XYZ file of C-alpha atoms in Angstrom:
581
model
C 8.089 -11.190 -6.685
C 8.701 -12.974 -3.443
C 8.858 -11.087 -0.637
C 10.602 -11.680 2.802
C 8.575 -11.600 5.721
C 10.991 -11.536 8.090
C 11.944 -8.378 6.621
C 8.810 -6.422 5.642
C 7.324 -7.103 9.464
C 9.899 -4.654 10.211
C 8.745 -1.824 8.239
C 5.039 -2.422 9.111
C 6.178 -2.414 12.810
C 7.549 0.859 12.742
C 4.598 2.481 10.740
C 2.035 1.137 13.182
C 4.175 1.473 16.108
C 3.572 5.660 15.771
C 0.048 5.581 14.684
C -0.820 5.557 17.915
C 1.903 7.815 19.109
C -0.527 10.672 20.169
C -3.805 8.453 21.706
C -3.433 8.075 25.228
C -5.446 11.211 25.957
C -9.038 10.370 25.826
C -10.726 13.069 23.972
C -13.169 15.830 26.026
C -16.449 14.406 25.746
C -18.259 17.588 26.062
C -20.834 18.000 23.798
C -19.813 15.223 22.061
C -21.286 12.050 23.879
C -20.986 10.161 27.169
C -17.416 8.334 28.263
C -18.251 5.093 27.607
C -17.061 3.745 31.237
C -15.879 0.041 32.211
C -17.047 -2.743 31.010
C -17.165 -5.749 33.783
C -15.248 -8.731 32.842
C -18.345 -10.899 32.866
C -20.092 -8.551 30.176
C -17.230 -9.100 27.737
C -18.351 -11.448 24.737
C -15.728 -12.962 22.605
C -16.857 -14.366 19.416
C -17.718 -18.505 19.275
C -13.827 -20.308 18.559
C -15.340 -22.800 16.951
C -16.760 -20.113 14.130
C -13.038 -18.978 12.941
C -9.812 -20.799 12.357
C -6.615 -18.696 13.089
C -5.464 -21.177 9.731
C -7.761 -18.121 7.844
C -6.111 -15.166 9.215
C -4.486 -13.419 6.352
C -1.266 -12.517 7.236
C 0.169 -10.113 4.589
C 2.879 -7.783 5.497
C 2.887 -5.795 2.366
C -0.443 -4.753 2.106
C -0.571 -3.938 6.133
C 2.667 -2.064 5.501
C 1.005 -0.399 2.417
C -2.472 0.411 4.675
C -0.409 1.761 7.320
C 0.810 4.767 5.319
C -2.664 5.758 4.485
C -3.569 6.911 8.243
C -1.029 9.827 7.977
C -3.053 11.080 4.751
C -5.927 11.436 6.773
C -3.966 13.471 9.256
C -2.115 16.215 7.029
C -3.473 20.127 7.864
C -3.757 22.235 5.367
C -4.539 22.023 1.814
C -5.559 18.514 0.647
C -2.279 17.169 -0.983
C -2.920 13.319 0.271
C -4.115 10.204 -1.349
C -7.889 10.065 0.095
C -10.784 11.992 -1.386
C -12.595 12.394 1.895
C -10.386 15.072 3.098
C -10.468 18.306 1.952
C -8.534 21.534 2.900
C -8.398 22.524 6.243
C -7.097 24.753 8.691
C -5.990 27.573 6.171
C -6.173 30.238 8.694
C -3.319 28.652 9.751
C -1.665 30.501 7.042
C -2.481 33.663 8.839
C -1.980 33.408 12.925
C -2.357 37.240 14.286
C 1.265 37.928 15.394
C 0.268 39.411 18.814
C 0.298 38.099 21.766
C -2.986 36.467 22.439
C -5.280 37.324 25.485
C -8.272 35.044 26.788
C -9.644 34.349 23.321
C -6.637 32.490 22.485
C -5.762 34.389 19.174
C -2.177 34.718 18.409
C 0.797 33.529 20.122
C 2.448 33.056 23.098
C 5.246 35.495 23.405
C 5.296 39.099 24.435
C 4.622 42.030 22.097
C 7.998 43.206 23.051
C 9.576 40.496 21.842
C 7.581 40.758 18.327
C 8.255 44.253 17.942
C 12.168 43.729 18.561
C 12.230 40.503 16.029
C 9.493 41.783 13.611
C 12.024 41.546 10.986
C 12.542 38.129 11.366
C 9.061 36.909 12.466
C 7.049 38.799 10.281
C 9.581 39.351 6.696
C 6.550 40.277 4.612
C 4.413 42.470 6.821
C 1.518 41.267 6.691
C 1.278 41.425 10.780
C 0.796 37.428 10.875
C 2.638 34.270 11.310
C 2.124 31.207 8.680
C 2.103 28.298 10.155
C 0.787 26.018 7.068
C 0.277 22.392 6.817
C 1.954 19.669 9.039
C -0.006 17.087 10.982
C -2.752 16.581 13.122
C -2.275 15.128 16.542
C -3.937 11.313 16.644
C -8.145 11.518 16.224
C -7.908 15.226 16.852
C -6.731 18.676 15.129
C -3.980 20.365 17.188
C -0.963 20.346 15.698
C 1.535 18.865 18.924
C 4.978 18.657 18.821
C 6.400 16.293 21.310
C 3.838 13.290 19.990
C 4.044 14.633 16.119
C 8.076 14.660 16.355
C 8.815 11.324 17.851
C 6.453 9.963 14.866
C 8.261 12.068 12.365
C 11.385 10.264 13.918
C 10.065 7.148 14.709
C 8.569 6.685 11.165
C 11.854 8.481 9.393
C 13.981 5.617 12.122
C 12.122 2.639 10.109
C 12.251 4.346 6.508
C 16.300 4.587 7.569
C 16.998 0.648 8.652
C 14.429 -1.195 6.211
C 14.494 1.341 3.047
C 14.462 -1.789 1.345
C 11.009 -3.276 2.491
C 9.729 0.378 1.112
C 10.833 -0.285 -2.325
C 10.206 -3.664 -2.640
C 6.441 -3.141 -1.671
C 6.135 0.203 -3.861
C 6.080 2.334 -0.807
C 9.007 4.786 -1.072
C 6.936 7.568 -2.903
C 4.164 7.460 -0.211
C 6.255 7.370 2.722
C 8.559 10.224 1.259
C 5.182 12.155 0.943
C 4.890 11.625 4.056
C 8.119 12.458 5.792
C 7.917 15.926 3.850
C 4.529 16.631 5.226
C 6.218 16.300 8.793
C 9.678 17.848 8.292
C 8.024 20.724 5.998
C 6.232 22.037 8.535
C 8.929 21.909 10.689
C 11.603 23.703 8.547
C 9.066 26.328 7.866
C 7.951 27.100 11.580
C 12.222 27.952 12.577
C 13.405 31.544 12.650
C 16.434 32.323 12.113
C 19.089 35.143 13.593
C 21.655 36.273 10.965
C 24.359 34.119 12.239
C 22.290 31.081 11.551
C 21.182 30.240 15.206
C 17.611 29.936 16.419
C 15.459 33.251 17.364
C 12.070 31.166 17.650
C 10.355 27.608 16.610
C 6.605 27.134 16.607
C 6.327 23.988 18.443
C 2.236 23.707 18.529
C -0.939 25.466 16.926
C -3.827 24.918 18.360
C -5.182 24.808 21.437
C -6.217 21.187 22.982
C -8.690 22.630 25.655
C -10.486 24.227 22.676
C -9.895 21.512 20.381
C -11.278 18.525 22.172
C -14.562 20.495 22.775
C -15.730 19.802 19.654
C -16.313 17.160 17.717
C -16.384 17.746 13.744
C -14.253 16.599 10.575
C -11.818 19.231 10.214
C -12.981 20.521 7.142
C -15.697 21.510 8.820
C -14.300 23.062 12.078
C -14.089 26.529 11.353
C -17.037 27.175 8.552
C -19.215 25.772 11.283
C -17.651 27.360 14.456
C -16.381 30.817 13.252
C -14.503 32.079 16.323
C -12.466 28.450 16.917
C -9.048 29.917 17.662
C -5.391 28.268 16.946
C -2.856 29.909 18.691
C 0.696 29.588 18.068
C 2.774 28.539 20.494
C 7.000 29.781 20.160
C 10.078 27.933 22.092
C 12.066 31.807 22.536
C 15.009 31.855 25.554
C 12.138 33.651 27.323
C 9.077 30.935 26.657
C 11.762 27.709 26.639
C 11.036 24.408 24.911
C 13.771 22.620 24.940
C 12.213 19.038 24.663
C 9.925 20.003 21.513
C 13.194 21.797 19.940
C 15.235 18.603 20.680
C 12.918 16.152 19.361
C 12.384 18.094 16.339
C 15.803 18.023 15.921
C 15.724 14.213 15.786
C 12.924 13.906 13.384
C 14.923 16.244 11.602
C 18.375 14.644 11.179
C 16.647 11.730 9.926
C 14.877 13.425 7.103
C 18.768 14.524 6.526
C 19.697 11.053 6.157
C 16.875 9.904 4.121
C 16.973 12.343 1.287
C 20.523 13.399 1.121
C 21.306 10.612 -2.134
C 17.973 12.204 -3.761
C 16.996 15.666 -2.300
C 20.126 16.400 -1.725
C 19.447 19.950 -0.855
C 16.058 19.623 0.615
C 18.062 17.276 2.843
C 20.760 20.334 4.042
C 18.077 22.286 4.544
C 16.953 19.473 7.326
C 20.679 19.369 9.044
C 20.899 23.135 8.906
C 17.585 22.868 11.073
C 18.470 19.581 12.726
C 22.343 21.386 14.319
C 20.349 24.981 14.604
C 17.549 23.291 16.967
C 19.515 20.964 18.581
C 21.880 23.659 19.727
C 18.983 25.678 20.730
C 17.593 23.413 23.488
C 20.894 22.844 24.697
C 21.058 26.354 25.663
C 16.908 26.381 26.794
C 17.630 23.160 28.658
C 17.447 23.962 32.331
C 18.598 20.969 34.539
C 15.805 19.224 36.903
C 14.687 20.989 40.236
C 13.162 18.413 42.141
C 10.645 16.289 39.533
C 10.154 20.033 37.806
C 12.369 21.069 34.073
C 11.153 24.529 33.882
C 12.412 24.186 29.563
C 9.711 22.456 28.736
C 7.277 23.525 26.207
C 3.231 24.164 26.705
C 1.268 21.267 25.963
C -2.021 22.670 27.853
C -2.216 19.158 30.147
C -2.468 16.577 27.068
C 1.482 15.626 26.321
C 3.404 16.737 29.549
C 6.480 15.524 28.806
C 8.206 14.337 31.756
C 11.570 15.681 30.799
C 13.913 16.601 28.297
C 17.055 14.507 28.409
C 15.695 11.692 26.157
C 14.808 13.703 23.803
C 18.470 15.526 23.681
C 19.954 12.176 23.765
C 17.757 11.163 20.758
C 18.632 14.314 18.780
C 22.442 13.744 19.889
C 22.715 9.966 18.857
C 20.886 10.955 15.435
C 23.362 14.516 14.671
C 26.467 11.835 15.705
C 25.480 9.533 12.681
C 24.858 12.566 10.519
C 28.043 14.252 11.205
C 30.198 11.120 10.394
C 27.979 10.154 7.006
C 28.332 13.499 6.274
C 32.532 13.629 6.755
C 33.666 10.348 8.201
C 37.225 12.203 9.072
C 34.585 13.819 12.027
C 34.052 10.959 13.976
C 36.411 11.569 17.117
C 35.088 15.214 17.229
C 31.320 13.968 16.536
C 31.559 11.671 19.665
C 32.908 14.016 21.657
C 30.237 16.547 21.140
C 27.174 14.167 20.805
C 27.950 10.952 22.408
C 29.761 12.268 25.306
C 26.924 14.527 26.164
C 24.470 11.382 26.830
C 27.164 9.037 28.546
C 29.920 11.412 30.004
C 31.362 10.854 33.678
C 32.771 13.206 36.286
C 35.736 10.591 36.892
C 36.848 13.356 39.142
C 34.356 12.767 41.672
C 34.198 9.117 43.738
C 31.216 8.453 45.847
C 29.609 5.114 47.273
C 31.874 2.013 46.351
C 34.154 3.695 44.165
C 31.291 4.764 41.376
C 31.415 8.106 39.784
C 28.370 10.315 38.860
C 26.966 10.448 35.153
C 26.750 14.147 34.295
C 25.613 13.107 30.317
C 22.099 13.266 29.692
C 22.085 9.533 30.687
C 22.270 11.258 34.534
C 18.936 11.288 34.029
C 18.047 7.665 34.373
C 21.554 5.935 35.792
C 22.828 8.302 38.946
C 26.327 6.809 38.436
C 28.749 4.023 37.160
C 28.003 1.654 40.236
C 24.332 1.384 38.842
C 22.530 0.207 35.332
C 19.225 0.325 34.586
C 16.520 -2.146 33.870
C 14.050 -0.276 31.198
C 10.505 -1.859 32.082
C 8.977 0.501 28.831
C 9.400 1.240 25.632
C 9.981 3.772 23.161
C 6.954 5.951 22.680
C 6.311 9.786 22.961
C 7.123 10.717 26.185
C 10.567 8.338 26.864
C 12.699 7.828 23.980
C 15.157 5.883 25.583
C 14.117 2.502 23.710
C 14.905 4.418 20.318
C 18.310 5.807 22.404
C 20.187 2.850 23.148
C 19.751 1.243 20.078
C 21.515 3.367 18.172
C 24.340 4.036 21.198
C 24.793 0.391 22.002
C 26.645 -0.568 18.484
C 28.176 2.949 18.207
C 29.900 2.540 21.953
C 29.860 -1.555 21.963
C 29.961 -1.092 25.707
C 28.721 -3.843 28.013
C 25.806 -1.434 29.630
C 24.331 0.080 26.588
C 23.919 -3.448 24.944
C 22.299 -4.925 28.326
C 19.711 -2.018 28.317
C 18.801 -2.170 24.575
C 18.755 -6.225 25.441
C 17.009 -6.364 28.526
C 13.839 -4.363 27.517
C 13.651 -6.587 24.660
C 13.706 -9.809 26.920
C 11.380 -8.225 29.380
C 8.951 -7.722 26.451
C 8.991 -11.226 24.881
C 10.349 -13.311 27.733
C 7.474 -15.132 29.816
C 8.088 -18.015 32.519
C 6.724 -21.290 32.926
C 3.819 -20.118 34.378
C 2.558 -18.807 30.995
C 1.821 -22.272 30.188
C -1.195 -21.166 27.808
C 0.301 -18.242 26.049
C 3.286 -20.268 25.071
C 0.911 -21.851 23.364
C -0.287 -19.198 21.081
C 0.652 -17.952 17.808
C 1.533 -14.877 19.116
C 4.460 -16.435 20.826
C 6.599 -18.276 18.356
C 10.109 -18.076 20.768
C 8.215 -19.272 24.042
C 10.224 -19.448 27.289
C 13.409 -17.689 27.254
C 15.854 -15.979 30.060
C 17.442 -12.407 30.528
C 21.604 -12.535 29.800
C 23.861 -12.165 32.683
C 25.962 -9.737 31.687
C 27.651 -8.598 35.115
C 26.962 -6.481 37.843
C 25.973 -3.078 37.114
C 29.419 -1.575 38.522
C 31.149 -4.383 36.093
C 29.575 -3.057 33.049
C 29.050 0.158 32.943
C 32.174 0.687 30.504
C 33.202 -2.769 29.620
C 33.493 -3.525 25.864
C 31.502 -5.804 24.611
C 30.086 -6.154 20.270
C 26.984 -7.998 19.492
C 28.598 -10.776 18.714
C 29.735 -11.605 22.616
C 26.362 -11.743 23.785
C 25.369 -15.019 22.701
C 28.077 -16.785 24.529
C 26.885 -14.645 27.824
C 25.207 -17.059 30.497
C 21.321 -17.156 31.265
C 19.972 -15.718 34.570
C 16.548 -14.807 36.241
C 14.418 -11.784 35.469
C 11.081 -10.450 35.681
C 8.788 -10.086 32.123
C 6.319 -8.085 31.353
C 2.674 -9.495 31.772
C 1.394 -11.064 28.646
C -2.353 -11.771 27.749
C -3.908 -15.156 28.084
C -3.241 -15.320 24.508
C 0.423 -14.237 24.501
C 0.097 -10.173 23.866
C 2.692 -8.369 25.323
C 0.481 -6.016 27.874
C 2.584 -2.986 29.298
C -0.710 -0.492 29.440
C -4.477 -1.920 28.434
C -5.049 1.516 27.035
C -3.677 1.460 23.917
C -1.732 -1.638 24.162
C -1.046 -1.734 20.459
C 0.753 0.845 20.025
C 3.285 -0.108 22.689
C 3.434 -3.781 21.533
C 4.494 -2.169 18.166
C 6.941 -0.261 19.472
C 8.426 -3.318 21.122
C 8.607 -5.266 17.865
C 10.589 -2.342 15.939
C 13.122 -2.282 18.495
C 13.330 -5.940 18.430
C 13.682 -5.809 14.713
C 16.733 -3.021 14.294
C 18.260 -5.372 17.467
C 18.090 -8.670 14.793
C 19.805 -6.334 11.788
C 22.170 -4.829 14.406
C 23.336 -8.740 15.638
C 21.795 -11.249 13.667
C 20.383 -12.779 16.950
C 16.434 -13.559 15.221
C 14.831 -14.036 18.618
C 13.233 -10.701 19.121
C 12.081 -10.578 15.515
C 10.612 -13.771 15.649
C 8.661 -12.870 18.402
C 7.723 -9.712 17.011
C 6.431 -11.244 14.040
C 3.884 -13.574 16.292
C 2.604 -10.379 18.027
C 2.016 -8.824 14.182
C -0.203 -11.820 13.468
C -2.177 -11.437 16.575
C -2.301 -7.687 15.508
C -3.518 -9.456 11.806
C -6.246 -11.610 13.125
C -4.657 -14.340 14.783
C -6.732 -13.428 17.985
C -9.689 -14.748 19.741
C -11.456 -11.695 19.015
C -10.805 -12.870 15.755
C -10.519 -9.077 14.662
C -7.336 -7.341 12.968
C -7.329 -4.581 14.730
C -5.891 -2.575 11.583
C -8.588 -0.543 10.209
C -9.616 -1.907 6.667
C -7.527 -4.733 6.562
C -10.458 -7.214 6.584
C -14.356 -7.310 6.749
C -13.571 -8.072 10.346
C -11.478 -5.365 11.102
C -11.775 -3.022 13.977
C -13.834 -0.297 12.317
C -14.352 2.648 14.825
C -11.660 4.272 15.441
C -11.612 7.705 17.798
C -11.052 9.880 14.904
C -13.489 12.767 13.945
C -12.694 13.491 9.972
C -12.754 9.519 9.738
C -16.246 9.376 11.738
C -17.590 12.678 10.025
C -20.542 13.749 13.189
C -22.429 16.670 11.541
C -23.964 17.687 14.723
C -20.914 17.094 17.007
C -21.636 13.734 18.391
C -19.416 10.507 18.330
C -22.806 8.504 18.582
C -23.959 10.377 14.828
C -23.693 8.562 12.646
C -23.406 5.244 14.450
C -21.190 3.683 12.185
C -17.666 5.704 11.034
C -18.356 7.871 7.475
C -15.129 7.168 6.308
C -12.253 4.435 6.316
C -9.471 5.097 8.145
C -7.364 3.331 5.850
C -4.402 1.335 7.636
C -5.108 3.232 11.412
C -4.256 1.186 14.012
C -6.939 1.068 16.837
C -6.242 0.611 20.579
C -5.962 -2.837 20.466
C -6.786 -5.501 23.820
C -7.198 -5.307 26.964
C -5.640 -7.719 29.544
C -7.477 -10.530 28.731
C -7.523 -10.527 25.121
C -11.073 -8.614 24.771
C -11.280 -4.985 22.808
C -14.522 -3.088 22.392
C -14.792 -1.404 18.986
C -16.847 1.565 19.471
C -15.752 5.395 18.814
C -15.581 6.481 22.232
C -13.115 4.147 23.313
């Protein structure tokens, strides 16, 4: 069968665009090796050009879609119900969290005894004194279970799985990445308490403690025979102990898992909207509006995934519950945009301040103070700002002038380059070359003009910044974990071509795949296992398998990590392929 490339880039973009969702923390390295420090520019060897032709890259979108599935199966907590005979079970304490509140040894949870003893009921239905907070996910390399990086994959990966279902089936992949989706949203449907009338009493949003985590390094198989007294707290969202960014971005991953299984699971998938409307609500009420650069709803994360804010998060959960609603009963959709549209892009048209504009008071306030302003997103969608993954799903639902030139203009500021990038418009990983930003107004012309996808090709060119590229043509937003951004990029740009048509954005995410491939003067796919020149060490302790907690023992990684996608270059094209980077 032939396959269409075009198409199946987009489903391997979106898998390997969340692998490394959770890595921009650089593990502790107590006990566990030496931070491996900067390397000068004049100590970094690339490999002879003359001993590789980019002509024997293989570029196969199938099998790096197919790899790319594999990395979650070494992440599941738990019992061992994935595809790889390395891992074993794990984590079954988990099963059995003391319900108390926990003191300096970390054992138990987070909320007061009071509150237990006034919700035992509901917290603790068989009496057992305990909390079970089974299976789920491990956070990157490491074995806390986080909520804010584990829920925009859950999303992020359910997002793709929704647009390019297709690519999935054709490639054999539906089973595995259903496997998947239900080792997220499981986890998440059993960690939400219910009142009687059906609305949230508590969620557990994180077990496991990062400060005690990172301390050690060890396959988790291993981590508690060997270290006896390793605690993993739970961690609740209550109206007391507020998380109203974890509950909202739960919610997201949440709906989606809705809209993916409701043709075959039909009730595991009204189990997921029950919890999707239930959590959604619930950090509504939790949210607490920003005082100063402070949003005193947001959940615990112990310093390793402080989440900025909520309101991207709400936004995402709101865009997702919109499309839900309406699948769910079309006859909904002027009450379903009033409720979940509305709350990202309402105005106070009451209120007139500098040259006519009026505030925002949506959740958009957040990033556009009012209609006399846009805003020119310079990153991407990733764990901490899901605003890439926001406006493209608002921009066809509102086919308003200003949410098309945001979801646009990232996408140009991604790909675009000028003419100064004479050599990287050279490279394979640039396919479109030089191209402009759209003039689509001024900001106070926009803001609510209509406008559908197909208008914006007729719109006029104009000047605009880009974001740095490599010498090579990599799109470089952060040199510390560049792929995962660069992925990120190129599944936005591929919903934008099935949204419009316009193939410009795909195109040039399917150059930056390649260079992802192979097609790079490291000449190294930097997808683990994909070829004998592969990057190999990834920072990932049941993949490395240390029996004396070391990343330098063994020197070489114990196990594949099948399809993980490693931190990719650096500025100038170079990426060092050692364990503790």
């Amino acid at each position: 069968m032939k396959l269409n490339s075009k198409l199946l880039r987009a489903g391997i973009s979106v898998s390997l665009a969340v692998m490394m969702s959770g890595m921009s923390i650089i593990s502790a390295f107590a006990a566990a090796g030496e931070d491996p420090g900067k390397v000068d520019d004049k100590d970094k060897n690339f490999p002879d050009p003359s001993s590789f032709s980019y002509d024997d890259v293989e570029v196969n979108f199938a099998k790096a879609l197919q790899y790319s599935i594999y990395f979650y199966d070494a992440n599941k907590c738990g019992k061992r119900t994935g595809n790889l005979e390395w891992r074993g079970d794990c984590h079954m304490e988990d099963e059995h969290i003391p319900l108390k509140k926990y003191g300096a040894d970390f054992k138990g949870v987070n909320v007061s005894d009071a509150f237990i003893s006034k919700n035992k009921a509901i917290l603790d239905p068989d009496g057992d004194g305990c909390l079970n907070c089974e299976g789920g996910m491990h956070d990157a390399g490491d074995h806390v279970k986080f909520c804010l990086p584990g829920s925009y994959a859950a999303s992020t990966l359910g997002w793709g799985y929704y647009e390019f279902r297709d690519d999935y089936k054709e490639t054999g992949n539906q089973e595995h990445i259903e496997q998947i989706l239900h080792a997220f949203c499981d986890f998440y449907l059993n960690s939400i308490y219910y009142n009687e009338d059906g609305s949230v009493l508590a969620y557990v949003y994180q077990v496991g403690e990062g400060n005690i985590d990172h301390n050690y390094w060890i396959a988790p198989d291993l981590q508690n025979e060997r270290l006896l007294d390793f605690a993993r707290p739970a961690y609740l969202a209550t109206v007391d102990t507020p998380a109203s960014d974890m509950c909202a971005g739960t919610a997201a991953a949440l709906a989606l898992s809705y809209l993916n299984f409701k043709d075959t699971e039909p009730e595991y998938a009204e189990k997921c909207l029950k919890g999707a409307y239930a959590l959604y609500e619930f950090a509504v009420e939790t949210h607490a509006e920003t005082e100063g650069d402070k949003v005193t709803s947001l959940g615990y994360d112990g310093g390793f995934y402080t989440s900025s804010y909520d309101y991207d998060e709400l936004a995402w959960a709101a865009v997702w519950l919109y499309i839900c609603t309406i699948d769910k009963d079309p006859a909904k959709q002027q009450e379903a945009y009033d409720k979940y549209i509305e709350a990202i892009i309402s105005v106070d048209m009451e209120t007139t301040g500098a040259m006519g504009a009026h505030p925002y008071t949506g959740y958009m306030k957040r990033i556009i103070k009012d209609t006399g302003n846009c805003w020119q997103n310079i990153w991407v969608h990733c764990w901490d700002t899901v605003w890439g993954g926001v406006f493209a799903k608002l921009a066809p639902i509102t086919n308003t002038a200003r949410d098309w030139y945001i979801f646009r203009w990232n996408l140009e500021y991604f790909s675009g380059m000028s003419e100064s990038d004479e050599k990287a418009m050279k490279q394979p990983a640039c396919p479109v070359g030089v191209h402009s930003h759209k003039k689509f107004g001024t900001d106070d012309e926009i803001w609510n003009k209509p406008m559908t996808a197909d208008q914006i090709n007729d719109l006029p060119d104009t000047d605009g910044a880009f974001l740095a590229k490599t010498p090579h043509g990599f799109a470089m937003l952060n040199d510390y974990g560049s792929a995962r951004y660069d992925t990120a990029a190129q599944l936005c740009a591929c919903v934008y071509a099935k949204e419009t048509g316009d193939k410009t954005f795909s195109d040039w995410a399917e150059g930056q795949m390649e260079y992802i491939m192979g097609k790079n003067p490291m000449n190294r796919p930097y997808i683990v296992g994909y070829s004998p020149t592969a990057a190999s060490h990834p920072h990932h302790r049941a993949a490395h398998g240390s029996l004396d907690l070391n990343m330098d023992h063994p020197a070489d990684q114990t196990h594949v990590l099948w399809g993980a996608l490693v931190g990719g270059p650096d500025g100038g094209d170079w990426h060092r392929d050692i364990t503790k980077d």
